[in-house]
CSV table of C-alpha atoms in Angstrom, one decimal:
chain,number,residue,atom,x,y,z
J,8,MET,CA,92.6,113.4,92.2
J,9,SER,CA,95.3,113.6,90.0
J,10,GLU,CA,99.1,113.2,90.7
J,11,ALA,CA,99.1,116.8,89.7
J,12,THR,CA,97.5,118.6,92.0
J,13,GLY,CA,98.0,116.4,94.5
J,14,PRO,CA,100.0,117.5,98.1
J,15,LEU,CA,102.9,117.2,96.4
J,16,ALA,CA,102.0,119.4,92.7
J,17,GLY,CA,104.7,122.5,92.7
J,18,ARG,CA,106.7,121.5,95.6
J,19,THR,CA,110.3,121.1,95.8
J,20,ILE,CA,112.1,118.8,98.0
J,21,VAL,CA,115.7,117.9,99.0
J,22,LEU,CA,116.4,114.5,98.6
J,23,GLY,CA,119.5,113.3,100.8
J,24,VAL,CA,120.8,109.9,99.9
J,25,THR,CA,123.8,108.4,102.2
J,26,GLY,CA,125.9,105.2,102.1
J,27,SER,CA,123.6,102.4,102.6
J,28,ILE,CA,122.9,99.5,101.0
J,29,ALA,CA,119.2,100.3,101.2
J,30,ALA,CA,120.7,103.9,98.9
J,31,TYR,CA,118.7,101.8,95.8
J,32,LYS,CA,115.1,102.1,96.9
J,33,ALA,CA,116.2,106.0,97.2
J,34,VAL,CA,115.7,106.0,93.5
J,35,GLU,CA,112.2,104.8,93.8
J,36,VAL,CA,111.0,107.4,95.8
J,37,ALA,CA,112.5,110.1,94.2
J,38,SER,CA,110.5,108.2,91.3
J,39,ARG,CA,107.6,108.7,93.1
J,40,LEU,CA,107.6,112.1,94.0
J,41,VAL,CA,108.5,113.4,90.8
J,42,GLN,CA,105.0,111.3,89.5
J,43,ALA,CA,103.2,113.0,92.2
J,44,GLY,CA,104.2,116.2,90.5
J,45,ALA,CA,107.3,117.5,92.8
J,46,THR,CA,110.4,118.8,91.9
J,47,VAL,CA,113.6,116.5,93.3
J,48,ARG,CA,116.6,117.7,93.8
J,49,THR,CA,119.7,115.6,95.0
J,50,VAL,CA,122.1,114.8,97.0
J,51,MET,CA,124.5,112.6,97.9
J,52,THR,CA,127.7,111.7,100.0
J,53,ARG,CA,130.4,110.4,98.3
J,54,ALA,CA,129.9,107.1,100.1
J,55,ALA,CA,126.3,107.0,98.5
J,56,THR,CA,127.7,106.9,95.0
J,57,GLU,CA,129.2,103.8,95.9
J,58,PHE,CA,126.1,102.0,95.6
J,59,VAL,CA,123.9,104.1,93.4
J,60,GLY,CA,125.1,106.9,90.4
J,61,PRO,CA,124.9,110.3,90.1
J,62,ALA,CA,123.9,109.9,86.3
J,63,THR,CA,120.4,107.1,87.6
J,64,PHE,CA,119.3,110.4,90.0
J,65,ARG,CA,119.6,112.6,87.3
J,66,GLY,CA,117.3,110.3,84.5
J,67,VAL,CA,114.6,110.3,87.0
J,68,THR,CA,114.7,113.7,88.8
J,69,GLY,CA,115.8,115.3,85.3
J,70,HIS,CA,118.7,117.4,87.9
J,71,GLU,CA,122.2,116.8,88.4
J,72,PRO,CA,122.8,115.3,92.2
J,73,LEU,CA,125.0,117.6,94.1
J,74,VAL,CA,127.8,115.5,95.4
J,75,ASP,CA,131.1,117.7,95.6
J,76,ILE,CA,130.9,120.4,97.9
J,77,TRP,CA,133.8,122.4,96.2
J,78,ALA,CA,131.7,121.7,92.5
J,79,PRO,CA,131.3,125.0,90.8
J,80,ASP,CA,127.5,125.8,90.8
J,81,GLY,CA,127.0,128.3,87.7
J,82,GLU,CA,123.5,129.8,89.3
J,83,HIS,CA,124.4,129.6,93.3
J,84,ALA,CA,127.8,131.0,95.2
J,85,GLU,CA,126.6,128.0,97.9
J,86,PRO,CA,124.3,126.0,96.0
J,87,HIS,CA,123.5,124.0,99.5
J,88,VAL,CA,122.3,127.5,101.3
J,89,ALA,CA,120.1,128.1,98.1
J,90,LEU,CA,118.6,124.6,98.2
J,91,GLY,CA,117.8,124.8,102.1
J,92,ARG,CA,116.8,128.5,101.7
J,93,GLU,CA,114.0,127.4,98.4
J,94,ALA,CA,112.6,123.6,99.6
J,95,ASP,CA,109.2,123.2,101.2
J,96,LEU,CA,111.2,120.6,103.3
J,97,MET,CA,114.2,118.0,103.4
J,98,LEU,CA,114.6,114.2,103.2
J,99,VAL,CA,117.5,111.7,104.3
J,100,THR,CA,117.2,108.4,102.8
J,101,PRO,CA,118.6,106.4,103.7
J,102,ALA,CA,119.7,108.0,106.6
J,103,THR,CA,122.9,106.1,108.2
J,104,ALA,CA,124.2,106.3,111.6
J,105,SER,CA,127.2,108.2,110.8
J,106,VAL,CA,124.7,110.7,109.3
J,107,LEU,CA,122.8,111.2,112.2
J,108,GLY,CA,125.4,111.5,114.4
J,109,ARG,CA,126.8,115.0,112.1
J,110,LEU,CA,123.3,116.2,111.9
J,111,ALA,CA,122.8,115.7,115.4
J,112,HIS,CA,126.5,117.9,116.7
J,113,GLY,CA,126.3,120.3,114.0
J,114,ILE,CA,129.0,118.6,111.8
J,115,SER,CA,128.6,119.7,108.1
J,116,ASP,CA,131.0,118.4,105.8
J,117,ASP,CA,129.5,116.4,102.7
J,118,CYS,CA,126.5,117.8,100.6
J,119,VAL,CA,123.7,116.2,102.8
J,120,THR,CA,124.4,117.1,106.0
J,121,LEU,CA,125.4,120.7,104.6
J,122,THR,CA,121.9,121.3,103.5
J,123,GLY,CA,120.1,119.5,106.1
J,124,LEU,CA,122.1,122.9,108.5
J,125,ALA,CA,120.4,125.1,105.7
J,126,MET,CA,117.6,123.9,105.8
J,127,ARG,CA,114.6,126.0,107.0
J,128,GLY,CA,111.6,124.1,106.1
J,129,PRO,CA,111.1,120.7,107.7
J,130,LEU,CA,113.6,117.4,107.8
J,131,LEU,CA,112.5,114.0,107.6
J,132,VAL,CA,115.0,110.9,108.3
J,133,ALA,CA,114.6,107.6,107.1
J,134,PRO,CA,116.9,105.3,109.3
J,135,ALA,CA,118.7,102.2,107.9
J,136,MET,CA,121.1,100.5,109.2
J,137,ASP,CA,122.3,97.0,110.7
J,138,ALA,CA,120.3,96.8,114.2
J,139,GLY,CA,123.3,96.9,116.6
J,140,MET,CA,123.9,99.8,115.1
J,141,TRP,CA,120.7,101.0,115.6
J,142,ALA,CA,120.5,100.2,119.4
J,143,ASN,CA,123.6,101.2,120.1
J,144,ALA,CA,123.7,104.1,123.1
J,145,ALA,CA,125.3,106.9,121.2
J,146,THR,CA,122.4,106.1,117.9
J,147,GLN,CA,119.4,106.7,120.3
J,148,ALA,CA,121.5,109.8,122.0
J,149,ASN,CA,121.6,111.1,118.2
J,150,VAL,CA,118.2,110.4,118.0
J,151,ARG,CA,116.3,112.0,120.5
J,152,THR,CA,118.5,115.2,119.9
J,153,LEU,CA,117.1,115.0,116.6
J,154,GLN,CA,114.0,114.4,117.5
J,155,GLU,CA,114.2,117.4,120.4
J,156,ARG,CA,115.1,119.1,117.3
J,157,GLY,CA,111.6,118.8,115.4
J,158,VAL,CA,113.6,116.1,113.3
J,159,THR,CA,111.2,113.9,112.3
J,160,PHE,CA,111.9,110.1,111.7
J,161,LEU,CA,110.4,107.8,109.6
J,162,GLY,CA,111.5,104.1,111.2
J,163,PRO,CA,113.3,102.2,110.8
J,164,LEU,CA,111.3,99.2,110.5
J,165,GLU,CA,112.2,95.6,111.9
J,166,GLY,CA,112.6,92.7,109.6
J,167,ARG,CA,115.8,90.9,107.7
J,168,LEU,CA,118.7,93.0,107.1
J,169,ALA,CA,121.4,93.4,104.2
J,170,SER,CA,123.2,90.9,106.9
J,171,GLY,CA,121.0,88.2,107.3
J,172,GLU,CA,119.9,89.2,110.3
J,173,ILE,CA,116.2,89.7,111.8
J,174,GLY,CA,115.9,93.3,113.5
J,175,ALA,CA,115.0,97.4,113.7
J,176,GLY,CA,116.9,98.8,111.0
J,177,ARG,CA,115.3,98.1,107.9
J,178,LEU,CA,114.5,101.1,105.4
J,179,MET,CA,110.4,102.0,105.4
J,180,GLU,CA,109.4,101.3,102.2
J,181,PRO,CA,109.7,103.8,99.8
J,182,VAL,CA,105.7,104.1,98.9
J,183,THR,CA,104.8,104.4,103.1
J,184,ILE,CA,107.7,106.9,102.5
J,185,VAL,CA,106.2,109.2,99.9
J,186,ASP,CA,102.8,109.1,102.1
J,187,HIS,CA,104.2,110.7,105.1
J,188,ILE,CA,106.2,113.4,103.0
J,189,LYS,CA,102.5,114.0,101.5
J,190,ALA,CA,101.3,114.1,105.2
J,191,ALA,CA,104.4,116.8,106.1
J,192,ALA,CA,104.0,118.8,102.6
J,193,GLY,CA,100.0,119.1,104.2
J,194,ARG,CA,100.5,120.4,107.0
J,195,LEU,CA,103.0,123.4,105.7
J,196,ASP,CA,99.9,124.9,104.5
J,197,GLY,CA,97.4,122.5,103.2
J,198,ALA,CA,93.7,123.8,103.2
J,199,LEU,CA,92.8,121.7,106.2
J,200,ALA,CA,96.3,122.2,108.3
J,201,GLY,CA,95.7,122.7,111.9
J,202,ALA,CA,91.9,121.1,111.9
J,203,ARG,CA,91.2,117.8,113.6
J,204,ILE,CA,89.0,115.1,111.8
J,205,ALA,CA,88.4,112.1,113.0
J,206,VAL,CA,86.6,109.4,110.3
J,207,THR,CA,84.9,105.8,110.7
J,208,ALA,CA,85.7,102.6,108.4
J,209,GLY,CA,84.5,99.4,108.1
J,210,GLY,CA,81.9,96.9,108.9
J,211,THR,CA,81.4,95.9,112.3
J,212,ARG,CA,80.9,92.6,113.6
J,213,GLU,CA,78.7,91.5,116.5
J,214,PRO,CA,79.5,88.6,117.6
J,215,VAL,CA,77.4,85.9,118.0
J,216,ASP,CA,80.0,83.1,119.8
J,217,PRO,CA,83.4,83.2,120.0
J,218,VAL,CA,83.5,82.0,116.4
J,219,ARG,CA,80.6,83.7,114.2
J,220,PHE,CA,79.3,87.2,114.0
J,221,VAL,CA,76.6,89.9,112.6
J,222,GLY,CA,77.9,92.0,110.2
J,223,ASN,CA,78.3,93.4,106.7
J,224,ARG,CA,79.8,93.9,103.2
J,225,SER,CA,82.2,97.1,104.1
J,226,SER,CA,85.8,97.0,103.2
J,227,GLY,CA,86.5,100.1,104.7
J,228,LYS,CA,88.6,101.5,101.5
J,229,MET,CA,86.0,104.5,101.6
J,230,GLY,CA,86.6,105.2,104.8
J,231,TYR,CA,90.7,104.7,104.6
J,232,ALA,CA,90.6,107.2,101.3
J,233,VAL,CA,88.9,110.2,103.1
J,234,ALA,CA,91.4,109.6,105.9
J,235,GLU,CA,94.0,110.1,103.3
J,236,ALA,CA,92.6,112.6,101.6
J,237,ALA,CA,92.1,114.8,105.2
J,238,ARG,CA,96.2,113.8,106.1
J,239,ASP,CA,97.1,114.9,102.6
J,240,ARG,CA,95.7,118.6,103.2
J,241,GLY,CA,97.5,119.2,106.5
J,242,ALA,CA,94.3,118.0,109.3
J,243,ASP,CA,95.4,116.0,112.0
J,244,VAL,CA,93.6,112.3,111.2
J,245,VAL,CA,91.8,110.0,113.7
J,246,LEU,CA,90.8,106.7,111.9
J,247,ILE,CA,88.6,105.0,113.9
J,248,THR,CA,88.1,101.0,111.9
J,249,SER,CA,87.2,97.8,112.4
J,250,ALA,CA,88.5,97.1,108.8
J,251,GLU,CA,91.6,95.2,108.4
J,252,LEU,CA,93.7,97.4,106.0
J,253,ALA,CA,97.1,98.8,106.1
J,254,ALA,CA,97.0,101.8,108.5
J,255,PRO,CA,97.3,105.1,106.2
J,256,ALA,CA,101.4,106.6,107.2
J,257,GLY,CA,100.8,110.1,109.5
J,258,VAL,CA,97.5,108.9,110.5
J,259,ARG,CA,96.5,107.6,114.1
J,260,VAL,CA,94.1,104.5,114.2
J,261,ALA,CA,91.2,103.2,116.8
J,262,PRO,CA,91.0,99.9,116.0
J,263,VAL,CA,87.4,98.6,117.2
J,264,GLU,CA,85.3,95.8,116.3
J,265,THR,CA,81.5,96.6,117.8
J,266,ALA,CA,79.0,99.3,117.7
J,267,GLN,CA,79.5,99.7,121.1
J,268,GLU,CA,83.2,100.0,120.6
J,269,MET,CA,83.0,102.4,117.7
J,270,LEU,CA,80.7,104.7,119.5
J,271,GLU,CA,83.1,104.8,122.8
J,272,ALA,CA,85.6,105.8,120.4
J,273,VAL,CA,83.6,108.5,118.5
J,274,GLU,CA,82.4,109.9,121.8
J,275,GLU,CA,86.1,110.2,122.7
J,276,HIS,CA,87.8,111.6,119.6
J,277,ALA,CA,84.2,113.7,118.5
J,278,ALA,CA,84.7,115.7,121.9
J,279,THR,CA,88.3,117.1,120.4
J,280,SER,CA,87.0,117.5,116.7
J,281,ASP,CA,86.2,119.5,114.1
J,282,ALA,CA,84.5,117.4,112.0
J,283,LEU,CA,82.9,113.7,111.9
J,284,ILE,CA,83.0,111.7,108.4
J,285,MET,CA,81.3,108.5,109.2
J,286,ALA,CA,82.1,105.8,106.5
J,287,ALA,CA,81.7,103.5,108.5
J,288,ALA,CA,78.6,100.8,108.0
J,289,VAL,CA,77.8,100.1,112.0
J,290,ALA,CA,75.1,96.8,112.0
J,291,ASP,CA,72.1,98.1,112.4
J,292,TYR,CA,71.2,95.3,115.0
J,293,ARG,CA,73.7,92.7,116.9
J,294,PRO,CA,72.9,89.6,119.2
J,295,VAL,CA,71.0,89.9,122.4
J,296,GLU,CA,73.2,87.7,124.4
J,297,ALA,CA,76.8,87.0,122.5
J,298,ALA,CA,77.2,82.8,123.5
J,299,LYS,CA,80.2,82.0,125.5
J,300,GLU,CA,81.1,79.0,123.4
J,301,LYS,CA,80.7,77.9,119.6
J,302,GLN,CA,77.1,77.0,119.2
J,303,LYS,CA,77.2,73.5,117.5
J,304,ARG,CA,75.1,72.8,114.6
J,305,GLY,CA,73.8,69.2,115.8
J,306,GLY,CA,70.6,68.1,114.4
J,307,ARG,CA,69.1,71.3,114.5
J,308,GLU,CA,67.3,72.3,110.7
J,309,THR,CA,67.1,76.5,111.8
J,310,TRP,CA,68.5,78.7,114.1
J,311,GLY,CA,66.9,81.8,115.6
J,312,ILE,CA,68.8,85.0,116.8
J,313,ASP,CA,67.3,87.2,119.1
J,314,LEU,CA,68.9,91.1,118.0
J,315,VAL,CA,68.4,94.2,119.5
J,316,ARG,CA,69.2,97.5,117.4
J,317,ASN,CA,72.2,99.2,117.4
J,318,PRO,CA,73.1,103.0,118.5
J,319,ASP,CA,72.7,105.4,115.7
J,320,ILE,CA,76.2,106.4,116.4
J,321,ILE,CA,76.1,109.9,114.3
J,322,ALA,CA,73.0,111.0,115.2
J,323,THR,CA,73.9,109.9,119.4
J,324,VAL,CA,77.3,112.0,118.7
J,325,GLN,CA,76.7,115.7,119.5
J,326,GLY,CA,78.6,119.4,119.6
J,327,GLU,CA,77.9,122.3,119.0
J,328,ARG,CA,80.6,123.1,116.6
J,329,LEU,CA,80.7,119.7,115.1
J,330,ILE,CA,81.0,119.1,111.3
J,331,LYS,CA,78.8,115.8,111.0
J,332,VAL,CA,78.8,113.7,107.9
J,333,ALA,CA,77.0,110.5,107.1
J,334,PHE,CA,76.8,108.1,104.6
J,335,ALA,CA,74.0,106.8,102.9
J,336,ALA,CA,74.5,102.8,101.9
J,337,GLU,CA,71.2,101.9,99.6
J,338,THR,CA,69.9,99.4,96.6
J,339,GLN,CA,66.8,101.5,96.2
J,340,ASP,CA,65.4,105.1,95.8
J,341,LEU,CA,68.7,106.7,96.6
J,342,VAL,CA,68.0,110.0,96.8
J,343,ASP,CA,65.0,109.8,98.8
J,344,ASN,CA,66.4,107.4,101.6
J,345,ALA,CA,69.4,109.8,101.8
J,346,GLN,CA,67.3,112.7,102.1
J,347,LYS,CA,65.3,111.6,105.3
J,348,LYS,CA,68.7,109.8,107.2
J,349,LEU,CA,70.4,113.4,106.5
J,350,VAL,CA,67.2,114.9,108.4
J,351,GLU,CA,67.5,111.7,110.8
J,352,LYS,CA,70.9,111.4,111.5
J,353,ASN,CA,70.9,115.7,112.1
J,354,ALA,CA,73.6,115.9,109.9
J,355,HIS,CA,75.3,118.7,108.0
J,356,LEU,CA,75.7,116.1,104.5
J,357,ILE,CA,74.8,112.6,103.8
J,358,VAL,CA,77.2,110.8,100.9
J,359,ALA,CA,74.8,108.7,99.3
J,360,ASN,CA,76.5,105.6,97.2
J,361,ASP,CA,74.4,102.1,95.7
J,362,VAL,CA,76.1,99.5,97.0
J,363,SER,CA,74.3,96.8,94.4
J,364,ALA,CA,76.5,98.7,91.6
J,365,THR,CA,79.1,96.2,90.5
J,366,ASP,CA,81.8,99.3,90.0
J,367,ALA,CA,81.1,101.1,93.0
J,368,GLY,CA,80.2,101.1,96.6
J,369,PHE,CA,81.6,98.0,98.6
J,370,ALA,CA,85.4,96.0,98.3
J,371,VAL,CA,85.8,98.2,95.2
J,372,ASP,CA,88.8,101.5,94.8
J,373,THR,CA,86.3,103.1,93.0
J,374,ASN,CA,82.7,105.0,94.1
J,375,ARG,CA,80.0,106.8,92.9
J,376,ILE,CA,78.3,109.2,94.7
J,377,THR,CA,75.7,112.2,95.2
J,378,ILE,CA,75.9,114.7,98.7
J,379,LEU,CA,73.1,116.1,100.1
J,380,ASP,CA,72.8,119.3,102.5
J,381,ARG,CA,70.6,120.5,104.8
J,382,ASP,CA,69.3,123.2,101.9
J,383,GLY,CA,68.6,120.4,99.8
J,384,ASN,CA,71.5,120.3,97.5
J,385,GLN,CA,72.7,117.6,95.3
J,386,ASP,CA,75.8,117.4,94.0
J,387,GLU,CA,75.5,113.9,91.8
J,388,LEU,CA,79.6,112.8,91.1
J,389,PRO,CA,80.5,110.3,88.0
J,390,LEU,CA,82.2,107.3,88.7
J,391,MET,CA,86.2,107.9,90.4
J,392,SER,CA,88.4,106.4,92.5
J,393,LYS,CA,87.5,106.9,96.5
J,394,TYR,CA,90.0,109.1,97.1
J,395,ASP,CA,88.8,111.8,95.0
J,396,CYS,CA,85.3,110.7,96.5
J,397,GLY,CA,87.1,112.1,99.8
J,398,VAL,CA,88.5,115.0,98.2
J,399,ARG,CA,84.9,116.5,97.1
J,400,ILE,CA,83.8,115.4,100.6
J,401,LEU,CA,86.4,117.4,101.7
J,402,ASP,CA,85.6,120.4,99.9
J,403,ARG,CA,81.9,120.0,101.4
J,404,VAL,CA,83.8,120.2,104.8
J,405,GLN,CA,86.2,122.7,104.1
J,406,GLU,CA,83.2,125.6,103.4
J,407,LEU,CA,81.4,124.3,106.3
J,408,LEU,CA,84.1,124.8,108.7
J,409,ALA,CA,85.0,128.4,107.2
J,410,ALA,CA,81.6,129.5,107.3
J,411,ARG,CA,81.6,128.2,111.2
J,412,GLY,CA,84.3,130.5,112.0
């Protein structure tokens, strides 16, 4: 999916920048938002200009930042009111303790708080401050007040602070902030806004003993890409995963390890989901019994392990209104094998891919998929990013959800 057609394309986003040493990171946030197709209008406190000059944001966004509440504006008599009315959402990053307090108490004496109070769309804040300031009872009371009013907080994180201390107060990284903005934009009017989607990812690990397991080469990248694409369309997404990848921003994660654990998690979440997209590569078999202690090699040249079949998760999970999407990772007879699995798993769609290819399948960022449905249709797609594959899969899921009514 190209950035020009992503969830931020055509959006107008107000970026509020306040007086924190972390203000330089707001420049990267602005750049990423522009690259994603958004129009970014920057508002700054006077203190923020001591850290980063307005010219930097003008160069990155192509628009003059609003700094002086008394400065004349040839287009609007009250530019902060116009921004609050016209923008899709507003992000304040970094948000200092001072600006949180002023927003919480309705004090609007700078361009950031003026615009924040005038906003009609969602307001998100990414705090950055000393750990002691963040933990202070006054700051926490202001946080609770803003949360009760619907303000979304992004962080802060724990880590090394400008003071050299370690604690909570570190600004969330720009790439993650932008992902949260994508999620917020999707919830506004995304094609899947209000839908609940469960996605599985990764290869399960079936223990042989405390240090060995039966598994496969799945990295989980395909499932994570589908989850991100569903998030960007506004869905409430739960990612049931055995992969050790960074959790996608704005997505709930349910960690599992074995096929049985994944089955239990899928049954739990599928019960309240509109669609299940089973991108995980579940081990077909597991040891009959896992040893309690590490098994020593000793003098034996061979070692046999008795295996028992794992449940077919997507075939097991039932739901009268649940849209089920299966995956078929194959190395031969791709379409024929996928067509058989479509019937066996009682799925609405099956996504087939050749995992023997070097540029698609396991552990790479691209894939080449064929989507099959119950009516015998086959949509063979060219090599593309796994995110774009997720987009194409979700196009089909949307059609099925719309037909379901």
